[in-house]
GROMACS .gro file of C-alpha atoms in nm:
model
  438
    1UNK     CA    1 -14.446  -2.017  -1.916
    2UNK     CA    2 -14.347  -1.750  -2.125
    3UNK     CA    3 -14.443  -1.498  -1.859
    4UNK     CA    4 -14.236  -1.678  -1.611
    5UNK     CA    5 -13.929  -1.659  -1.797
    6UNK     CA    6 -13.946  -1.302  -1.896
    7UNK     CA    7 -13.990  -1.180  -1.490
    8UNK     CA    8 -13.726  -1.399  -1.459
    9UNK     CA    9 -13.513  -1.169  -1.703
   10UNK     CA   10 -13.668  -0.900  -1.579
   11UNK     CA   11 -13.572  -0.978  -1.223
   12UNK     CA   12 -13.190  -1.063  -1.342
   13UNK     CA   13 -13.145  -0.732  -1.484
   14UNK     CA   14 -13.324  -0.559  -1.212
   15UNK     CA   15 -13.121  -0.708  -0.969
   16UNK     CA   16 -12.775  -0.631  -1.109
   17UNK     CA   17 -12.896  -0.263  -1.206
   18UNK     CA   18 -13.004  -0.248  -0.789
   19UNK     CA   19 -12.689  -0.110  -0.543
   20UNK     CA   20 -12.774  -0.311  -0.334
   21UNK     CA   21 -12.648  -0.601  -0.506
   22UNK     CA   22 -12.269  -0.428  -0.687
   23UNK     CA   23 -12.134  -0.135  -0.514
   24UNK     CA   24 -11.794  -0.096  -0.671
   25UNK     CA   25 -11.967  -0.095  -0.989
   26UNK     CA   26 -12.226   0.118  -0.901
   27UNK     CA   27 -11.994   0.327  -0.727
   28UNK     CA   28 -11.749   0.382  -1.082
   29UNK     CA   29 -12.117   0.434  -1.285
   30UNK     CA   30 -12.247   0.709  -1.035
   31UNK     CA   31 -11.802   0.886  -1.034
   32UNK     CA   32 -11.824   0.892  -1.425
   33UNK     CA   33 -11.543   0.995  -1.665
   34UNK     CA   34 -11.394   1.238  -1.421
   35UNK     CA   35 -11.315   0.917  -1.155
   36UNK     CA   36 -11.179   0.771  -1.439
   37UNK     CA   37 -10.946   1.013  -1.524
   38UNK     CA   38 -10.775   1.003  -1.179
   39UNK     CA   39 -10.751   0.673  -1.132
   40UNK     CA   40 -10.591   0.606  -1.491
   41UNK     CA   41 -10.339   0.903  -1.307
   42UNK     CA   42 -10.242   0.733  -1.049
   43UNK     CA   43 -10.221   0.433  -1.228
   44UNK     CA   44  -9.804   0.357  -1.224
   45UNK     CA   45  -9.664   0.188  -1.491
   46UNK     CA   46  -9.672  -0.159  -1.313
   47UNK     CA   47  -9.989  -0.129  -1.247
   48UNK     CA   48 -10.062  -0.110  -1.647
   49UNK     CA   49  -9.828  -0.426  -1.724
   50UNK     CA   50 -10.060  -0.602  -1.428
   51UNK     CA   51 -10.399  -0.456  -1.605
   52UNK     CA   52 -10.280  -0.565  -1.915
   53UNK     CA   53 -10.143  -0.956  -1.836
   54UNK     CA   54 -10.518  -0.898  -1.671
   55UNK     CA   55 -10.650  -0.852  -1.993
   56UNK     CA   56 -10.486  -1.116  -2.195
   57UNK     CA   57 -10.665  -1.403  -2.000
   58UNK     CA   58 -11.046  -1.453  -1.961
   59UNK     CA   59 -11.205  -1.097  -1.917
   60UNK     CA   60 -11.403  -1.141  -1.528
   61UNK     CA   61 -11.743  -1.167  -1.510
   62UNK     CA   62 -11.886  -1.045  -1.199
   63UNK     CA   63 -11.818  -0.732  -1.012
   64UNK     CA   64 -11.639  -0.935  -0.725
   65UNK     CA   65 -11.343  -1.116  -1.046
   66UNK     CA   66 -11.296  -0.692  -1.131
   67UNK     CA   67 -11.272  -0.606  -0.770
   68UNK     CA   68 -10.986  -0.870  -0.690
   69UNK     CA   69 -10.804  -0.769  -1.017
   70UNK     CA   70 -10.823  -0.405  -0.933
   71UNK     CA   71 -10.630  -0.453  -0.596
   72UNK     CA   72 -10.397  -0.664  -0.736
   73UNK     CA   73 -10.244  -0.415  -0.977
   74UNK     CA   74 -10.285  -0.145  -0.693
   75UNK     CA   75 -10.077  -0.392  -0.488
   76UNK     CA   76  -9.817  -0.461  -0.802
   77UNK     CA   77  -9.814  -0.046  -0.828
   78UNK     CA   78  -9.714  -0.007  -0.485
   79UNK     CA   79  -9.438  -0.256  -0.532
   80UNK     CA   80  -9.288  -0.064  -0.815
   81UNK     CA   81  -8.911   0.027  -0.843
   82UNK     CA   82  -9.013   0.401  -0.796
   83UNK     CA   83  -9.194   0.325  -0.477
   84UNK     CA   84  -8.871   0.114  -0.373
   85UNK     CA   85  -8.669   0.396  -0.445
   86UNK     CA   86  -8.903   0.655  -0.254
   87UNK     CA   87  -8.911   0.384   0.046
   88UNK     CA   88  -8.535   0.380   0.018
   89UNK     CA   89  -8.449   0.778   0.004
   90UNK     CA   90  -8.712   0.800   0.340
   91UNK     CA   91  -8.522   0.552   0.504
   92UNK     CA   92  -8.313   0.710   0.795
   93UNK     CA   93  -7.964   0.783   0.722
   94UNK     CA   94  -7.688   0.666   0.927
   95UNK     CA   95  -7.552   0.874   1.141
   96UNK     CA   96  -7.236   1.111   1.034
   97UNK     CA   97  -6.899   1.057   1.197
   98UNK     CA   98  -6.780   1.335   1.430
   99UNK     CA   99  -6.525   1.540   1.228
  100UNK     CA  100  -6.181   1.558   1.386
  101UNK     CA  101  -6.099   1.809   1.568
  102UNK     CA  102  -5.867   2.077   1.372
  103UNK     CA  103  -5.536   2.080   1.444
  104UNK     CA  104  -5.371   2.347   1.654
  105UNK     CA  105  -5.223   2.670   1.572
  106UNK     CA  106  -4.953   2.784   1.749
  107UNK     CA  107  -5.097   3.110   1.895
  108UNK     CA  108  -4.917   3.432   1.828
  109UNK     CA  109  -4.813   3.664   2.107
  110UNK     CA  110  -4.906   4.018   2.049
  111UNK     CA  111  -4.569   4.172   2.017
  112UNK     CA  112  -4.476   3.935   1.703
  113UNK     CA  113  -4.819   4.084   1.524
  114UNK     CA  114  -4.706   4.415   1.598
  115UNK     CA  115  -4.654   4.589   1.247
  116UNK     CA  116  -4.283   4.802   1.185
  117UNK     CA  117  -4.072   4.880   1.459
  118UNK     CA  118  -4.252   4.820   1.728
  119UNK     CA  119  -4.255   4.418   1.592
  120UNK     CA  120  -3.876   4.443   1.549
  121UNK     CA  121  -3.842   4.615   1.873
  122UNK     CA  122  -4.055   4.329   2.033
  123UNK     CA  123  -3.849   4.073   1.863
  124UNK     CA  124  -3.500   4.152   2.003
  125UNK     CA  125  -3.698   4.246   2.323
  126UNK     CA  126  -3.608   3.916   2.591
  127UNK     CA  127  -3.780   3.896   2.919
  128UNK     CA  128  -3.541   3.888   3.201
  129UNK     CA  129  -3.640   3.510   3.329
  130UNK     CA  130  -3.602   3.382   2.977
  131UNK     CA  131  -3.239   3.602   2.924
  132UNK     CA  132  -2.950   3.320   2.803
  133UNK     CA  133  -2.749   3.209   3.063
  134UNK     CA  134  -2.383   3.262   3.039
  135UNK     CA  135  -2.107   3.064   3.059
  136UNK     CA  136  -1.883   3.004   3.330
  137UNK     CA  137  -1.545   3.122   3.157
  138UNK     CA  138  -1.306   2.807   3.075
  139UNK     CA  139  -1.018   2.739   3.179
  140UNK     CA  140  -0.716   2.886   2.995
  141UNK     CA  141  -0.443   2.631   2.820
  142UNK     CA  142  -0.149   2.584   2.983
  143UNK     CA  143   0.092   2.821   2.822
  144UNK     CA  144   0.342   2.596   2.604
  145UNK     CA  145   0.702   2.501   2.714
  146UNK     CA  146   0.959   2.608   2.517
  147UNK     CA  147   1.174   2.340   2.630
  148UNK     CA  148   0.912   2.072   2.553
  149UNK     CA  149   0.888   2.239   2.190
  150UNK     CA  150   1.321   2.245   2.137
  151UNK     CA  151   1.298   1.807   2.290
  152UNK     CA  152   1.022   1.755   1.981
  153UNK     CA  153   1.234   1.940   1.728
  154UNK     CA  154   1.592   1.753   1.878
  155UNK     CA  155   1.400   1.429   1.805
  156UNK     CA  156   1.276   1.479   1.485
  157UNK     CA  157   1.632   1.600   1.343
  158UNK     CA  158   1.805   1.336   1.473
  159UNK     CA  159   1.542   1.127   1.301
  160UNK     CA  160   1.602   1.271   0.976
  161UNK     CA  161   1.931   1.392   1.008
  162UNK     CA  162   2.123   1.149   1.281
  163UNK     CA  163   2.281   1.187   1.642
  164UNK     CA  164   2.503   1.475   1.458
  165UNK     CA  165   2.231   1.688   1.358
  166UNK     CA  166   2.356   1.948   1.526
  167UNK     CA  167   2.708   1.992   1.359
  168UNK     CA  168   2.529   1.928   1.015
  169UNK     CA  169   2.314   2.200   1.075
  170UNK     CA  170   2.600   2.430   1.131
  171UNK     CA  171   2.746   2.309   0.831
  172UNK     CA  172   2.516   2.390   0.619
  173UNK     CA  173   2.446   2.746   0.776
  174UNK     CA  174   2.800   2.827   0.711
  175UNK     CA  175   2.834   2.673   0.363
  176UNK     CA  176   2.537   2.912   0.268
  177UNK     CA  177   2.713   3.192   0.438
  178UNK     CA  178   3.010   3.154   0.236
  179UNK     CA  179   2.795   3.082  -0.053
  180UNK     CA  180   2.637   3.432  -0.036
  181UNK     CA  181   2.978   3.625   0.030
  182UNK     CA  182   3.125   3.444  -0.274
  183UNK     CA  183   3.380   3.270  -0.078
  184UNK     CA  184   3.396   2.911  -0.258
  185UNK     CA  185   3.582   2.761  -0.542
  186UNK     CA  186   3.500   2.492  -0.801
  187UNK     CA  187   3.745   2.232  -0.996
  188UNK     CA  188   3.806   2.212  -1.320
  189UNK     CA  189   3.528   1.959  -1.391
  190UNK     CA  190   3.278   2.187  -1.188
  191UNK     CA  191   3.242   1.993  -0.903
  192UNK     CA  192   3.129   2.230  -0.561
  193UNK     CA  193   3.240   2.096  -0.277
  194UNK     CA  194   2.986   2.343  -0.064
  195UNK     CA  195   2.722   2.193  -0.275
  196UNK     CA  196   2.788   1.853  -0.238
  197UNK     CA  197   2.777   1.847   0.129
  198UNK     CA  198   2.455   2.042   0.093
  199UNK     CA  199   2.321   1.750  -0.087
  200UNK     CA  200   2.450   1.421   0.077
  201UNK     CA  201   2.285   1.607   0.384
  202UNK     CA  202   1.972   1.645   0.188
  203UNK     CA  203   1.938   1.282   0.098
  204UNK     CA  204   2.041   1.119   0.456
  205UNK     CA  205   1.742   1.079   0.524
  206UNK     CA  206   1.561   0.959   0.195
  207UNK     CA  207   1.820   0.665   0.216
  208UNK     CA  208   1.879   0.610   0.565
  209UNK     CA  209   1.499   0.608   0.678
  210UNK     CA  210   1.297   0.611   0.336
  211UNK     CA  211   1.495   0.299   0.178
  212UNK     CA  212   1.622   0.144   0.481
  213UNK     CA  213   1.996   0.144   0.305
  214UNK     CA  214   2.234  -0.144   0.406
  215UNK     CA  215   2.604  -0.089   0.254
  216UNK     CA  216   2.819  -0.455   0.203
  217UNK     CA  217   3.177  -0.462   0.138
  218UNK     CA  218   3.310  -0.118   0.172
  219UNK     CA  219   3.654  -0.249   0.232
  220UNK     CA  220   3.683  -0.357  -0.155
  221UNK     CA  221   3.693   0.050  -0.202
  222UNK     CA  222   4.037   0.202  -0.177
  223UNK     CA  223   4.121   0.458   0.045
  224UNK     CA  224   4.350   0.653  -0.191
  225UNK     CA  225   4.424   0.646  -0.595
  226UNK     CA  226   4.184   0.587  -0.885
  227UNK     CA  227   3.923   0.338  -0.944
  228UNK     CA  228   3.657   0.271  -1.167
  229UNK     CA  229   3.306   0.198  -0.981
  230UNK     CA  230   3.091  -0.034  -1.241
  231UNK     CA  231   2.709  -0.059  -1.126
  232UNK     CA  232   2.361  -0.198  -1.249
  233UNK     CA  233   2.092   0.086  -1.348
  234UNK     CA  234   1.757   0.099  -1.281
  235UNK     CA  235   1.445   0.256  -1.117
  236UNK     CA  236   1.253   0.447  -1.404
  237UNK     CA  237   1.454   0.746  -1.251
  238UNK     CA  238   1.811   0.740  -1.164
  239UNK     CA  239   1.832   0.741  -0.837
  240UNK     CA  240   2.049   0.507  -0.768
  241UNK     CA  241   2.356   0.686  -0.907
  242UNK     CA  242   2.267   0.971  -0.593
  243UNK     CA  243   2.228   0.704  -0.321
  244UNK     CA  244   2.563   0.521  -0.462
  245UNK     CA  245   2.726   0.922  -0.414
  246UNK     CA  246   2.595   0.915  -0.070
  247UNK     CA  247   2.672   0.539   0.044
  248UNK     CA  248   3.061   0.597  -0.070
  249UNK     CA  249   3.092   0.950   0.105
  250UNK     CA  250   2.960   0.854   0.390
  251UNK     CA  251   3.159   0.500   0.506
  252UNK     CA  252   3.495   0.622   0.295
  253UNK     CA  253   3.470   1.017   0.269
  254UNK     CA  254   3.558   0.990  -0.073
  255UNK     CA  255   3.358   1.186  -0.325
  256UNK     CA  256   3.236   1.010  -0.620
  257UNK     CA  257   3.284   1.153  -1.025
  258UNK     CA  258   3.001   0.967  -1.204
  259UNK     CA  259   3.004   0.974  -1.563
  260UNK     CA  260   2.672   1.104  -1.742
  261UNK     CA  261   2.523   1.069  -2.066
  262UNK     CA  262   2.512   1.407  -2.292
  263UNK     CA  263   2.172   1.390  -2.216
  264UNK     CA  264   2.220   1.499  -1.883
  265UNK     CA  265   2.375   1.805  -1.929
  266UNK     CA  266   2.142   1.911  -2.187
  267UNK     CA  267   1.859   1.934  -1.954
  268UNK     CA  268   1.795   2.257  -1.780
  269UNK     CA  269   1.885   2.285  -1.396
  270UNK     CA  270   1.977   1.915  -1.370
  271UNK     CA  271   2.287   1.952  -1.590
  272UNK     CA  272   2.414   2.254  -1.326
  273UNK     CA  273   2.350   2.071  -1.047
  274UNK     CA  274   2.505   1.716  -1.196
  275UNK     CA  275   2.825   1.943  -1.254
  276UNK     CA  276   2.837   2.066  -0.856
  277UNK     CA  277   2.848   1.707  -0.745
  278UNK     CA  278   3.139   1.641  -0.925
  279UNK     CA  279   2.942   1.457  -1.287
  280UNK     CA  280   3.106   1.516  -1.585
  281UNK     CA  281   3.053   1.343  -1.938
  282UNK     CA  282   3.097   0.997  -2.015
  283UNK     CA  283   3.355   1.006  -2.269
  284UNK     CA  284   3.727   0.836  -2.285
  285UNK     CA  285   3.942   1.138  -2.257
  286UNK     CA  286   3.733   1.257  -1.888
  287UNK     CA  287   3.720   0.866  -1.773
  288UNK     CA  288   4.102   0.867  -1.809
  289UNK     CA  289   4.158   1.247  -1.661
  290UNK     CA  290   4.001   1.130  -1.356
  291UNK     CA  291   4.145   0.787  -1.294
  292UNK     CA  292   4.470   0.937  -1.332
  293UNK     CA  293   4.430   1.201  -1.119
  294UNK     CA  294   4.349   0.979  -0.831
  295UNK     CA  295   3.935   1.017  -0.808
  296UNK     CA  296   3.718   0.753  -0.816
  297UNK     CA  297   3.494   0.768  -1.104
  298UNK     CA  298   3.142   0.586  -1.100
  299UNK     CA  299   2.977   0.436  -1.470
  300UNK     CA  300   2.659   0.282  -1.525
  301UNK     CA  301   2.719   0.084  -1.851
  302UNK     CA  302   2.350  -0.008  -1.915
  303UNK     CA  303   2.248   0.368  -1.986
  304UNK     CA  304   1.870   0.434  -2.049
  305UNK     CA  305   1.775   0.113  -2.142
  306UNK     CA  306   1.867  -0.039  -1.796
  307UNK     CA  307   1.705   0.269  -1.625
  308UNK     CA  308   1.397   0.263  -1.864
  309UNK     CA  309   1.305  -0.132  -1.898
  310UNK     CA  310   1.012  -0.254  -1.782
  311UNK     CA  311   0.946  -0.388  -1.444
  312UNK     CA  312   0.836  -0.764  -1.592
  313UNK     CA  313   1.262  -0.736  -1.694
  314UNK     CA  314   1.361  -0.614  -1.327
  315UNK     CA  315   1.689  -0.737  -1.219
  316UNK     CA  316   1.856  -0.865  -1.536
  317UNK     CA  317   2.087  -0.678  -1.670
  318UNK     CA  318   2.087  -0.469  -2.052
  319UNK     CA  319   2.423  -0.495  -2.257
  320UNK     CA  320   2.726  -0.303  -2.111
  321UNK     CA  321   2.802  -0.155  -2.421
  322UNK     CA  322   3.160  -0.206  -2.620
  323UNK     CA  323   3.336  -0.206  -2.319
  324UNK     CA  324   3.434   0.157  -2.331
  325UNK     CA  325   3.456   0.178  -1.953
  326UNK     CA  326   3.730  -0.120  -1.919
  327UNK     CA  327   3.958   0.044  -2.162
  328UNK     CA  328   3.953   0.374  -1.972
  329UNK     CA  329   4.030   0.145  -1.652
  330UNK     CA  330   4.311  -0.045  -1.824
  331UNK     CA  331   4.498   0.265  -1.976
  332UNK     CA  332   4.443   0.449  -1.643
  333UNK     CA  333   4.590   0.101  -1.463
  334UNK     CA  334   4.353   0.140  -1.196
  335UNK     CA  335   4.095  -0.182  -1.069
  336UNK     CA  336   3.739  -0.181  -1.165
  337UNK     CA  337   3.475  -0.253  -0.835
  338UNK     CA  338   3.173  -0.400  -0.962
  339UNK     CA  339   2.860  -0.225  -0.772
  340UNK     CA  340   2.507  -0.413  -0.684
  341UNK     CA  341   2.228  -0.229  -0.635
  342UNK     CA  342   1.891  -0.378  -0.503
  343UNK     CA  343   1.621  -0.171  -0.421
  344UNK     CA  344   1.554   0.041  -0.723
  345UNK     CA  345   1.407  -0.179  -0.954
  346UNK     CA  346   1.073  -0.100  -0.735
  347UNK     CA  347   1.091   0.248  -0.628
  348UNK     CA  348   0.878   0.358  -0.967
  349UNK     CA  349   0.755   0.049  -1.142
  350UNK     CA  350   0.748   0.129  -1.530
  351UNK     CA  351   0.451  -0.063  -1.644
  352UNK     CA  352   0.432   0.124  -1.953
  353UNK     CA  353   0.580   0.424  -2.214
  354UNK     CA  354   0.497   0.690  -2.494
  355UNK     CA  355   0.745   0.644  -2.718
  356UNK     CA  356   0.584   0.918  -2.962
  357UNK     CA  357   0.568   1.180  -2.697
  358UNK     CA  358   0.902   1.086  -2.620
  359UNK     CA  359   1.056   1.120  -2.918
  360UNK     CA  360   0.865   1.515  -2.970
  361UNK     CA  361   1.044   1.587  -2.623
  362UNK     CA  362   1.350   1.429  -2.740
  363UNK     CA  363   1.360   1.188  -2.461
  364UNK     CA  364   1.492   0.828  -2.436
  365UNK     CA  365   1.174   0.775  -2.261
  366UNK     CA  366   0.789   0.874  -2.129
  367UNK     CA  367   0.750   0.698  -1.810
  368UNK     CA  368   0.410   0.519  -1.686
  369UNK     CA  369   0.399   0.388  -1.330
  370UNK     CA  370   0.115   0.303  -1.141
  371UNK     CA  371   0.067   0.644  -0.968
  372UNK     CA  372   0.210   0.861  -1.266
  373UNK     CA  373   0.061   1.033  -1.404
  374UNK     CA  374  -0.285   0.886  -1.231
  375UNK     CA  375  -0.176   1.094  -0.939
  376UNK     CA  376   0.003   1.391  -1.089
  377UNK     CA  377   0.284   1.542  -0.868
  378UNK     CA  378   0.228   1.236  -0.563
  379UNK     CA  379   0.319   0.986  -0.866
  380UNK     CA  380   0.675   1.129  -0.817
  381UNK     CA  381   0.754   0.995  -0.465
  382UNK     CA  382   0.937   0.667  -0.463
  383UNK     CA  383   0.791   0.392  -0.302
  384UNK     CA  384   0.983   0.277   0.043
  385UNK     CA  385   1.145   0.018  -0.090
  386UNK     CA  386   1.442  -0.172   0.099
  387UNK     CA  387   1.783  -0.132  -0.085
  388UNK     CA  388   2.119  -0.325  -0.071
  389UNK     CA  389   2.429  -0.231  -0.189
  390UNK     CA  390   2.742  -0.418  -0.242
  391UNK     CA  391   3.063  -0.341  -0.360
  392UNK     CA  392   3.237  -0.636  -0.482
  393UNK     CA  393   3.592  -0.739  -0.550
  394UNK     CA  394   3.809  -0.566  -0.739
  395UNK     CA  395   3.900  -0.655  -1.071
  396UNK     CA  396   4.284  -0.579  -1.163
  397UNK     CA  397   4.364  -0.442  -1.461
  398UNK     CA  398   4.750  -0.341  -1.389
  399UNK     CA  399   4.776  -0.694  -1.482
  400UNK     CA  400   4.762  -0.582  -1.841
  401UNK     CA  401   4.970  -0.369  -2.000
  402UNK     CA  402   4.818  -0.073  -2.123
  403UNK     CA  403   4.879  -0.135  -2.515
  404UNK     CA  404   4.631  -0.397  -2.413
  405UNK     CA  405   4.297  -0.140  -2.444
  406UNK     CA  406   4.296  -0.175  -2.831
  407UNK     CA  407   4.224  -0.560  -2.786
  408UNK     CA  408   3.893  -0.624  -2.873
  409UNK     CA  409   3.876  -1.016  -2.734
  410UNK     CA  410   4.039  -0.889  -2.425
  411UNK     CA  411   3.763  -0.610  -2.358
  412UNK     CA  412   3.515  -0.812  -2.454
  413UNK     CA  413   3.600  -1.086  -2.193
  414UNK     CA  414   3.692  -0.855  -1.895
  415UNK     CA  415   3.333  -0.673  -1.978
  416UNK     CA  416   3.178  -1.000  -1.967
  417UNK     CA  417   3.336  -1.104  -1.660
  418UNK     CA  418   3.207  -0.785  -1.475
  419UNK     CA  419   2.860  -0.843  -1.593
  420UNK     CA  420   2.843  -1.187  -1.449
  421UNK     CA  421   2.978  -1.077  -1.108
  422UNK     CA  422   2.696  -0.844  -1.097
  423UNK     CA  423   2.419  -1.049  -1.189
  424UNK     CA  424   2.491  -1.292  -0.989
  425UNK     CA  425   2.569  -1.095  -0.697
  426UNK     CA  426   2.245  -0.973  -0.796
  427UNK     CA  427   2.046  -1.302  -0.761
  428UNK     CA  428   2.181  -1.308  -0.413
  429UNK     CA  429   2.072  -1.010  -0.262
  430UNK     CA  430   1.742  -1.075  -0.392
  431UNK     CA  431   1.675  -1.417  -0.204
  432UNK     CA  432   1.839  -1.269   0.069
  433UNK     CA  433   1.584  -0.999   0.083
  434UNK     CA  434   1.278  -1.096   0.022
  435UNK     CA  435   1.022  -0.887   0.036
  436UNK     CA  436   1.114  -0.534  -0.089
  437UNK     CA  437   0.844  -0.365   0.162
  438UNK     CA  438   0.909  -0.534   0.451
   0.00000   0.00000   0.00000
């Protein structure tokens, strides 16, 4: 019994020790430690993580358990992300786009690459079939007609000047003849005849075209003897008292003497040329000089505060003073015509004033329109506005006697009376005009 068991130990262990029955194990005994060495090499590192969850379980026992684990972790190992990325970097890579082709250079003829002057030379050098054609000369402009050119100037001095442009023209080349030669005279009060023509010329057409000027009632002005013109101020600038020169000379032939504030005369240039149309200062003893002597003298009792209000007070009229004007008329027994101008109120619309400049200047006033001084030297041109003048009814004075200019009530009333026939005469015009502009 004994013997029987021990061959059959004998037999197991001969058996497993045989080749014959484990080659992979007899095949790792015969490689030794070397074999060992290059398989623990090649070994990657999943295969170790596989080898070891291997070893945490039951350990195999039989040659065929080691074989199976063995390719299993050589299987894990080839599945490693290093393998991946080796599989991935031997994959074929796409195909690269065909670049684009490079653009174009312009090529360069020979003669431009040519260094110093034989490249300038080649530049200014133009082959005959590419030479620039020339122009067929044009036509030359009709030479201009002298005639056509003496029609256009005839038209536009009639324009400005009227159908008797011609004779003013020769007026005014012989007044300046005489002018040069010294052949003129003056009146006592200063007033140039020569001078005056020159200027009632000179404004013609700034009232007859520019403010469209329509004259009422001159009848009421007398032919001959004295009379005392009383009119409203206005415009920021006085022009009315030139227009009211020119209106009278023109429909009577008469020559206006207005009466001017000292302030006038003071002023450089203006006070010269205010004396050659016949102004002289507004005082009694002149007033009276004049109406006695036959002229007809022009006041405008309102003074700079008519011609400087602002345009929000357009149209109504300042105080007329003490009534200075009606005793002059009263002594001098000659009838006072009350004058109504419309139109000037809008020529320069005084929307404001520097009273502190004004007084450094010594000025009654700074004006400030709506062009000046926003536009400098174009603020100064009036605006076309349309005027009206009338010259009302006389008002008799010979009815008094002349002891009757030291009555203060009496002034007072005929002053008064004057005022009124002006203002309202005023009102009138302006619904009968309407729009100033138009």
């Amino acid at each position: 019994m004994k013997d029987d068991l021990k061959g059959i130990g004998t037999s197991g262990r001969a058996g497993r020790g045989n080749g014959s029955t484990s080659p992979s194990r007899a095949a790792r005994t015969l490689a030794g430690p070397a074999a060992k060495k290059a398989a623990a090499k090649k070994a990657t590192p999943a295969r170790k993580s596989a080898a070891k969850k291997a070893g945490s379980g039951t350990k195999p026992t039989s040659a065929a358990q080691a074989e199976a684990a063995t390719s299993a972790a050589a299987k894990s190992a080839a599945t490693s992300p290093a393998k991946k990325a080796a599989k991935k970097t031997t994959k074929k890579a796409p195909a690269a786009k065909k670049p684009a082709d490079p653009p174009r250079q312009p090529t360069v003829e020979p003669e431009e690459t040519a260094p110093g002057p034989q490249r300038e030379r080649h530049l200014h050098a133009v082959p005959e079939d590419e030479a620039p054609r020339q122009e067929p000369p044009r036509e030359a402009t009709a030479d201009i007609d002298p005639e056509d050119v003496a029609a256009a100037f005839a038209e536009g001095a009639r324009r400005l000047m009227g159908t008797d442009w011609q004779v003013k023209i020769v007026d005014i080349v012989g007044n300046l003849r005489r002018r040069l030669s010294g052949g003129y005279e003056v009146d006592e009060f200063g007033l140039d005849p020569e001078v005056l023509d020159l200027l009632t010329h000179l404004v013609e057409p700034l009232a007859e075209s520019w403010f469209r000027l329509e004259v009422r009632g001159v009848e009421n002005i007398p032919t001959d003897g004295g009379a005392l013109l009383v009119a409203n101020h206005s415009g920021t600038v006085p022009v009315d008292g030139l227009i009211t020169g020119y209106a009278v000379r023109k429909h009577t032939g008469r020559p206006i003497r207005p009466l001017g504030a000292d302030l006038v005369f003071r002023l450089p240039y203006v006070g010269q040329i205010a004396r050659k149309m016949g102004a002289t200062l507004a005082c009694a003893e002149d007033a009276e000089r004049l109406l006695t002597s036959g002229e007809l003298a022009a006041v405008w009792p309102e003074g700079f505060k008519g011609v400087g209000k602002p345009f929000s007070e357009r149209y109504k009229l300042q105080r007329f003073g003490r009534g200075g004007f009606v005793s002059s008329a009263m002594r001098a027994q000659v009838p006072i015509i009350p004058v109504s101008i419309v139109g000037a109120e809008e020529i320069y619309p005084l929307i404001g004033n520097i009273p502190s400049l004004a007084r450094l200047l010594g000025l009654p006033y700074i004006p400030i329109t709506p062009f000046f001084p926003l536009l400098g030297p174009l603020g100064l041109i009036p605006l076309p506005s349309k005027w009206i003048i009338e010259f009302g009814e006389p008002v008799r004075t010979d009815a008094y006697p002349p002891e009757s200019a030291d009555d203060p009530m009496l002034l007072f009333n005929v002053t008064d009376q004057v005022r009124e026939t002006i203002q309202q005469t005023l009102y009138s015009l302006l619904v009968e005009r309407g729009n100033p502009f138009v």
